[in-house]
Amino acid sequence: MRVAAIYDIHGNLPALEAVFGEIRGAGVDLIVVGGDVLPGPMPVETLSYLLDLDRPVEFIRGNGEVAVLAEMAGTQSSSLPEQARQVVRWTAQQLPPEQKRVIASWPATFQVGILGLGSVLFCHATPRNDSEIFTRLTPDAVLLPVFQGIHAPFVVCGHTHMQFDRTAGETRVVNAGSVGMPFGEPGADWLLLGPEVQRRHTSYDFKRAAERIRETKYPQAEDFAAHNVLEPPAEEEMLKLFKGAELKG
């Protein structure tokens, strides 16, 4: 079995289309969508694209889906910064009822055996939480309690939009990065799994993608086009930013 792991698409349909241009030629048996398909500038179109694929797909939910569903239910937390609440509100307003029902059915984790890697657990942030933050620099001692007792030697996560491959005790933990909002080089990051781990980076027509995003009614379309497609934040910048919010020992 070969598995493509695509995370944190955030409604960036042009990036997703480019990734699937590569997936189609990679002999993939299963696609795992690791959460945070939304919010983003093209939420309905991106969900429709994924739901219409002609191959097996497993979805798990991320904190983005949780926030959008809470907004649709009228229970959204006021602790979110206003910038985030704005895009969550807008995204919730776009989704038809049938898409709401679909994302509400997604589980928090998914586990499958992959030749060469063993049993692989897919989660959004950590196996216990969809919004905890850790990076390639987080101390091992902090991560050990998070990954103990999960009954899988291999975990794939996302959430922080930066790829890495590290261990936490006896568990190998790989971050898939982000398809739609990467930190570092412009492009779309994802994983190809089986029998080894390939960290993939897909380029696409960034200028045209930015134009398509600017043509949407997304409330932060210009910022998304400029700072998530054309010139994403540097990885070192984001590692410093996440330092204050990451898991503590």
mmCIF file of N, CA, C and O in Angstrom, residues 21 36 56 60 69 71 81 85 125 146-147 173 197 202 241 245:
data_model
loop_
_atom_site.group_PDB
_atom_site.id
_atom_site.type_symbol
_atom_site.label_atom_id
_atom_site.label_comp_id
_atom_site.label_asym_id
_atom_site.label_seq_id
_atom_site.Cartn_x
_atom_site.Cartn_y
_atom_site.Cartn_z
ATOM 1 N N GLY A 21 -2.121 16.422 -9.256
ATOM 2 C CA GLY A 21 -1.433 16.137 -10.497
ATOM 3 C C GLY A 21 -0.270 15.183 -10.295
ATOM 4 O O GLY A 21 0.033 14.354 -11.169
ATOM 5 N N ASP A 36 -8.102 20.380 8.608
ATOM 6 C CA ASP A 36 -7.971 21.766 8.158
ATOM 7 C C ASP A 36 -8.039 21.875 6.638
ATOM 8 O O ASP A 36 -7.249 22.571 6.006
ATOM 9 N N PRO A 56 -9.930 5.843 -3.099
ATOM 10 C CA PRO A 56 -10.232 5.826 -1.668
ATOM 11 C C PRO A 56 -9.618 7.011 -0.915
ATOM 12 O O PRO A 56 -8.446 7.345 -1.104
ATOM 13 N N ILE A 60 -9.797 13.000 8.419
ATOM 14 C CA ILE A 60 -9.874 13.268 9.856
ATOM 15 C C ILE A 60 -10.100 14.766 10.027
ATOM 16 O O ILE A 60 -9.796 15.558 9.135
ATOM 17 N N LEU A 69 -17.575 24.251 12.507
ATOM 18 C CA LEU A 69 -18.793 23.587 12.974
ATOM 19 C C LEU A 69 -19.354 24.287 14.209
ATOM 20 O O LEU A 69 -20.585 24.425 14.345
ATOM 21 N N GLU A 71 -19.052 27.456 14.904
ATOM 22 C CA GLU A 71 -19.654 28.694 14.414
ATOM 23 C C GLU A 71 -21.041 28.426 13.837
ATOM 24 O O GLU A 71 -21.999 29.176 14.088
ATOM 25 N N PRO A 81 -8.693 34.858 18.213
ATOM 26 C CA PRO A 81 -8.455 36.246 17.813
ATOM 27 C C PRO A 81 -9.424 36.661 16.722
ATOM 28 O O PRO A 81 -9.884 35.824 15.930
ATOM 29 N N ARG A 85 -11.521 34.593 13.794
ATOM 30 C CA ARG A 85 -12.978 34.508 13.875
ATOM 31 C C ARG A 85 -13.628 35.010 12.599
ATOM 32 O O ARG A 85 -14.659 34.478 12.156
ATOM 33 N N ALA A 125 -3.053 17.339 15.159
ATOM 34 C CA ALA A 125 -1.962 17.985 15.897
ATOM 35 C C ALA A 125 -1.202 16.962 16.727
ATOM 36 O O ALA A 125 -0.020 16.709 16.509
ATOM 37 N N VAL A 146 2.954 12.595 25.505
ATOM 38 C CA VAL A 146 1.950 12.766 24.459
ATOM 39 C C VAL A 146 1.811 11.509 23.610
ATOM 40 O O VAL A 146 0.708 11.150 23.184
ATOM 41 N N PHE A 147 2.933 10.829 23.390
ATOM 42 C CA PHE A 147 2.928 9.695 22.461
ATOM 43 C C PHE A 147 3.037 8.334 23.144
ATOM 44 O O PHE A 147 3.098 7.313 22.464
ATOM 45 N N VAL A 173 7.654 10.267 14.489
ATOM 46 C CA VAL A 173 6.613 11.267 14.248
ATOM 47 C C VAL A 173 7.019 12.112 13.037
ATOM 48 O O VAL A 173 8.092 12.721 13.027
ATOM 49 N N VAL A 197 9.372 6.872 3.614
ATOM 50 C CA VAL A 197 8.722 8.172 3.769
ATOM 51 C C VAL A 197 9.341 9.157 2.791
ATOM 52 O O VAL A 197 10.550 9.374 2.796
ATOM 53 N N THR A 202 5.471 20.350 -3.855
ATOM 54 C CA THR A 202 4.926 20.536 -5.194
ATOM 55 C C THR A 202 4.854 22.016 -5.541
ATOM 56 O O THR A 202 4.266 22.811 -4.802
ATOM 57 N N LEU A 241 7.986 32.026 16.616
ATOM 58 C CA LEU A 241 6.632 32.407 17.017
ATOM 59 C C LEU A 241 5.955 31.295 17.806
ATOM 60 O O LEU A 241 5.291 31.545 18.822
ATOM 61 N N ALA A 245 4.076 29.138 22.323
ATOM 62 C CA ALA A 245 2.772 28.476 22.397
ATOM 63 C C ALA A 245 2.879 26.957 22.424
ATOM 64 O O ALA A 245 1.862 26.275 22.559
#
